[in-house]
Amino acid sequence: MIDPVLLVGLALAGGAMLALAPLPVAVAASLCLVMVRRRTSRTVLVVVALAIGVGGLRARVALDGAAALYARTAVLLSPPSRCEARGVVISSPVVIGEATRSAEEPSSARVDVELSEGRCGERALVEPLRARLHGAPLALVRGDEVALVVDLAPVHLFRNEGLRDATTGIARSGVTASGAVVDAQVVTRGGTLRALIDRARAAVRARIEDTYHPGAVALGRALVLGETDLDAADAAAFRDSGLSHLLAVSGTHLVLAVAGLAAALRAVLARIEVLAARWDVGRFSAAACIPASWLYADFAGGSGSAIRAAAMLSCAMLAHAAGLRPAPLRCLAWSIVGGALADPLVACDLSFMLSAGATAGLIGLNPPLSRLMVRGPWLFKKVLAPVATTLAAMLGCAPLLLLTGGAFPVLGIAANVVAAPVGELAALPLCLAHAVLSWAPDVERGAAWVGSGALLVVRAVARLTAQGGVTLPTPDPSPEQLSALAVTLVAAWTAPTRPRQMAALLVGAAAWMLLEVAAVRAGAPVGRLRVNVLDIGQGDAILVDLPEGGAMLVDAGGFVGSPVDPGERVIRPLLRARRRQRLDVVVLSHPHPDHFGGLPAALAGVEVGALWDTGQGESEGAGPVYAALLEDLRRRGTAVRRPEALCGAPQRVSGATVEVLAPCPAVAPDRGANDNSFVLRIRHGRRAALLVGDTEHEAEEALVRRLGEGLKADLLKVGHHGSRSSTRAPFLQAVSPSLAAISCGVRNRFGHPHAESMATLRAAGVEVARTDRGGAILWETDGKDAWWRRPGATRVQRGSEEVP
C-alpha cells in the first residue's frame, strides 16, 4: 500500500500545476488516480482528488491576486518614482555587492520592506506596498520601523510565451516593487524573536569576515547564513559543476546542528540522576529540538529547503518525544503536506523540491547503494559510506536538475563524489561549530582556518570541473512532457512486477520523445510568419519565426547599468524552449546598448547564419561589447552584411520576403545612429510587418517621400520605444497599421511611450500593445489573415484587408 499522507502531500503540492497548465495536468492527474486505485482505499482516492482540486484552486487564487496587486503597483509607480514613506522590515538583511566592494566602501544589504503612510511622487500610498530595497543599512533587523526615502519601480516580470509564469514570485513573496535606498532612519528598533535572530546573524557574519581566509568569506556566508554573494566566476563555477547545493542550506545542516544539540542536551540530562532514573531523557532532548529546528532554519536564511528540512526533522523529533520510532518516509510526507498548506505554490520553489528529491533519494536509494558500494576493509567502508550517501542524494535531485533546463554537468556526479565528502564532513561541521565559538578565540580561529581550507578545496573542484566544460544540453520540458513524466513514474511505482515497471518506463520514454518532436514543431511553425516582440525591459528584442521554419533575431535589448542581461534572462531560455539552435539572420538595427547589450549572451552556443549590421558602430566605435560581438561572430564564420549588400532587391529568408528599406543605399554620415536604424519590411503572402528600430522623424519623412504606400504593413513596431521624436502622423498614415507594438520597460525613466505618440496613434485609430503592460506581443499570420495575442492568451483575430 502507498503511504496515504505522501499521496495527499504530493497532490496538494502538485495541484498547483493545474493553475499553470490545466489540461495536461488534469489528464495526468486522472491517469495517476486510476493507476494507484489498487494500492490505496477509495476514501484516500477521494481525499487525493480533492487535494489536487484544492491545490489548483488555491494556486489560481494566489496568481490572480498577485496579478491584480502588480497591476496596482504598476499604476502607482509609472513612471518610476521617489517615495517617502514609513516602512517595516520584513526580511533578514542579506549582504550584497561584497565581491566587488572596495575596502573604502561600507557594506550594504538587500532587504524587503512593507511601506505605508507616505507618497510616491504625487501619488499617496493607499495600501501597503512590499518592496525589495538595495543599499539598505546592514544593521537593520526584522521588525524595525524605518523612515525611508527610496527610488522605486515595479519589478520587471519578463512575461514571454514559453517561459515560466513570472507572477509566481509575487504570489509567494508579495513583493511588487524594487529600488535603491536614498536615506533610511530607524524610528523604532525591532524587539521580536526574529529581530534577535537577525542580530545573531550579523554577529556570525562579522566573525566570518574577521577570521576566515579572504577567498572563503563569501563561501562561508553562503554555507552558514544562506547569503549567495559569490563573485561571477565562482558563481558560474559552482553552477556549471553541479556543486551549488554544497553551499545551499539543506537538511544536512539541520541534522548536524540540531542532532548535535540533541546529543549534547541528552548528555547533560543523563547526568541528572533524578531524571535519568525515571525517564528516557532522549525524549526530553528531542522535544526541545523541535523549536530549535525552526529557529535554526530561520537563522540560516529561511530557504525552502531549510523550512522543509525543519518540518521533517520536527516530525522525527516529535515521534521520538512521543516514544515512537520515526518513519522517514512518513516524516517526508508530512513535510510536503506542511509546505503545500503554507504555500500554495510550493511546487514552484526549486530549493524545496530539490530538498525533497534529495531526501527521497536518501530514503529509497541509499540502502541499496550502500549494500552495493560499501565493501572491503574497515577504512574502505568509512570512505565509501559517505560517497554512497552523496550519490543517493545526487540521484534523487538529478531528475529535477534535468527538468530545470539549460545544461546538466556530465562531470557533476564525479565532482560530487570528490567534493561532497569534503564539504559535508569537513567544511560544514567546522563552519557551523565556528558560529558558536566566539567565546573561545583560539578554537574559533582553528575552526575558521580548517573550515576555510575545506571550502577552498570544494571551490577548486568546482572550478576544475567547470573548466572541463562537458555539459548535456537540456531544453526546458513542456507541460505535456512533465505530465507524461509524472504518469510514467506513477506507472512504474505501482507496477506489480519488474517487467511491467520496465514496460512503463519504455512507454514513458517513447511518449517523451514524441512530445519533444511536437515541441520542436511548435517552436518552429511552418507556413506562418510569427513576430514576437519580446518583453525584455527597456530596449528592443524581436524574434521572428519564418514560414519555412527558420528564425531571425532583431536586436537583443540590454541597458547600461542594469544587473539583468536580457540575453541570458530571456532570449537564450526562449530559444531553448523553442528548441532553436540556429538563427538564419541576426539583425542589429543600430549600435546602441539597449539593442545589442543582450546579443553576446543570447548567441552563446547558437549557430548564426548571418549578421546584418549597419556598420556605424564599427566606424564610430560603439564600445567593447559591440567590438567583442563582431569579433566572436567573425571567428565563428558568420557572414557580416552591411546595407550596401542588402538594399535594393528583397531578401528571401526561410520563406519570408525581407525588404531592407533603410539606411539605403548606405548609412547617412550626417545622421545619428537612431536615424540610421535598419528598417525592415517582412512579408508573407498578403501580410507584412514593419520593424523600424529607433527611427526618428527625420528618417520617417525620408521614407515617406521615397516609398509612400510602399511602407504599408499590418504590424508596426513603433520607433524609439514610443518617443515623441518618432511616429509622426504622415508616417503613420503611409504605414496604416492595424496594430502598433511598443517595446518599453516598466522601469524606464524616460516616460516612454510619450503622450504625443500615443495621441497620434489614437487619432489614427490604431490598436496599441505595449510590452510594459501585459508582456510580450505575438503577431502571427498565415499569409491571408493576421492575429495577435499576449503570452498564454487566446488569439485576437484581425481583419482581412490585403497589404500590397
PDB file of C-alpha atoms in Angstrom, residues 657 659-664 677-683 686-693 695-718 727-739 766 779 801-804:
ATOM      1  CA  THR A 657      10.391  38.247 -48.127  1.00  0.00           C
ATOM      2  CA  GLU A 659      12.915  44.234 -47.696  1.00  0.00           C
ATOM      3  CA  VAL A 660      15.675  46.434 -46.283  1.00  0.00           C
ATOM      4  CA  LEU A 661      14.198  49.921 -46.695  1.00  0.00           C
ATOM      5  CA  ALA A 662      16.789  51.914 -44.767  1.00  0.00           C
ATOM      6  CA  PRO A 663      19.523  53.040 -44.390  1.00  0.00           C
ATOM      7  CA  CYS A 664      19.733  52.841 -48.165  1.00  0.00           C
ATOM      8  CA  SER A 677      18.451  52.235 -37.982  1.00  0.00           C
ATOM      9  CA  PHE A 678      17.663  49.279 -40.189  1.00  0.00           C
ATOM     10  CA  VAL A 679      14.050  49.487 -41.372  1.00  0.00           C
ATOM     11  CA  LEU A 680      12.777  46.026 -42.339  1.00  0.00           C
ATOM     12  CA  ARG A 681       9.508  45.122 -44.030  1.00  0.00           C
ATOM     13  CA  ILE A 682       8.874  41.379 -43.648  1.00  0.00           C
ATOM     14  CA  ARG A 683       6.164  39.938 -45.893  1.00  0.00           C
ATOM     15  CA  ARG A 686      -0.730  39.326 -48.250  1.00  0.00           C
ATOM     16  CA  ARG A 687       0.550  40.363 -44.810  1.00  0.00           C
ATOM     17  CA  ALA A 688       3.529  42.395 -43.649  1.00  0.00           C
ATOM     18  CA  ALA A 689       5.270  43.656 -40.537  1.00  0.00           C
ATOM     19  CA  LEU A 690       7.378  46.834 -40.432  1.00  0.00           C
ATOM     20  CA  LEU A 691      10.266  46.959 -37.933  1.00  0.00           C
ATOM     21  CA  VAL A 692      11.877  50.389 -37.684  1.00  0.00           C
ATOM     22  CA  GLY A 693      14.396  50.186 -34.815  1.00  0.00           C
ATOM     23  CA  THR A 695      13.992  55.585 -36.399  1.00  0.00           C
ATOM     24  CA  GLU A 696      13.003  59.185 -35.657  1.00  0.00           C
ATOM     25  CA  HIS A 697      11.042  61.804 -37.584  1.00  0.00           C
ATOM     26  CA  GLU A 698      13.804  62.849 -39.999  1.00  0.00           C
ATOM     27  CA  ALA A 699      14.253  59.304 -41.301  1.00  0.00           C
ATOM     28  CA  GLU A 700      10.462  58.755 -41.233  1.00  0.00           C
ATOM     29  CA  GLU A 701       9.969  61.759 -43.503  1.00  0.00           C
ATOM     30  CA  ALA A 702      12.610  60.472 -45.912  1.00  0.00           C
ATOM     31  CA  LEU A 703      10.931  57.060 -46.022  1.00  0.00           C
ATOM     32  CA  VAL A 704       7.526  58.584 -46.747  1.00  0.00           C
ATOM     33  CA  ARG A 705       8.969  60.739 -49.557  1.00  0.00           C
ATOM     34  CA  ARG A 706      10.796  57.795 -51.102  1.00  0.00           C
ATOM     35  CA  LEU A 707       8.348  54.913 -50.631  1.00  0.00           C
ATOM     36  CA  GLY A 708       4.908  56.288 -49.775  1.00  0.00           C
ATOM     37  CA  GLU A 709       2.432  53.401 -49.663  1.00  0.00           C
ATOM     38  CA  GLY A 710       5.310  51.014 -50.098  1.00  0.00           C
ATOM     39  CA  LEU A 711       5.588  51.241 -46.305  1.00  0.00           C
ATOM     40  CA  LYS A 712       2.141  49.720 -45.756  1.00  0.00           C
ATOM     41  CA  ALA A 713       2.066  46.982 -43.090  1.00  0.00           C
ATOM     42  CA  ASP A 714      -0.349  45.272 -40.726  1.00  0.00           C
ATOM     43  CA  LEU A 715       2.077  45.438 -37.791  1.00  0.00           C
ATOM     44  CA  LEU A 716       4.248  48.430 -36.954  1.00  0.00           C
ATOM     45  CA  LYS A 717       6.962  48.067 -34.363  1.00  0.00           C
ATOM     46  CA  VAL A 718       6.866  51.676 -33.177  1.00  0.00           C
ATOM     47  CA  THR A 727       5.688  58.072 -35.175  1.00  0.00           C
ATOM     48  CA  ARG A 728       4.560  61.285 -36.833  1.00  0.00           C
ATOM     49  CA  ALA A 729       1.114  61.364 -38.490  1.00  0.00           C
ATOM     50  CA  PRO A 730       2.287  61.283 -42.168  1.00  0.00           C
ATOM     51  CA  PHE A 731       4.444  58.241 -41.499  1.00  0.00           C
ATOM     52  CA  LEU A 732       1.622  56.502 -39.639  1.00  0.00           C
ATOM     53  CA  GLN A 733      -0.757  57.307 -42.500  1.00  0.00           C
ATOM     54  CA  ALA A 734       1.610  55.741 -45.020  1.00  0.00           C
ATOM     55  CA  VAL A 735       2.072  52.569 -42.968  1.00  0.00           C
ATOM     56  CA  SER A 736      -1.627  52.321 -41.985  1.00  0.00           C
ATOM     57  CA  PRO A 737      -1.090  49.502 -39.470  1.00  0.00           C
ATOM     58  CA  SER A 738      -3.809  47.588 -37.670  1.00  0.00           C
ATOM     59  CA  LEU A 739      -1.557  47.040 -34.653  1.00  0.00           C
ATOM     60  CA  VAL A 766      -4.529  52.136 -34.440  1.00  0.00           C
ATOM     61  CA  TRP A 779       1.672  38.816 -34.000  1.00  0.00           C
ATOM     62  CA  GLU A 801      -7.637  43.745 -45.730  1.00  0.00           C
ATOM     63  CA  GLU A 802      -4.754  42.962 -48.072  1.00  0.00           C
ATOM     64  CA  VAL A 803      -1.331  44.579 -47.912  1.00  0.00           C
ATOM     65  CA  PRO A 804       0.093  45.337 -51.368  1.00  0.00           C
TER      66      PRO A 804
END
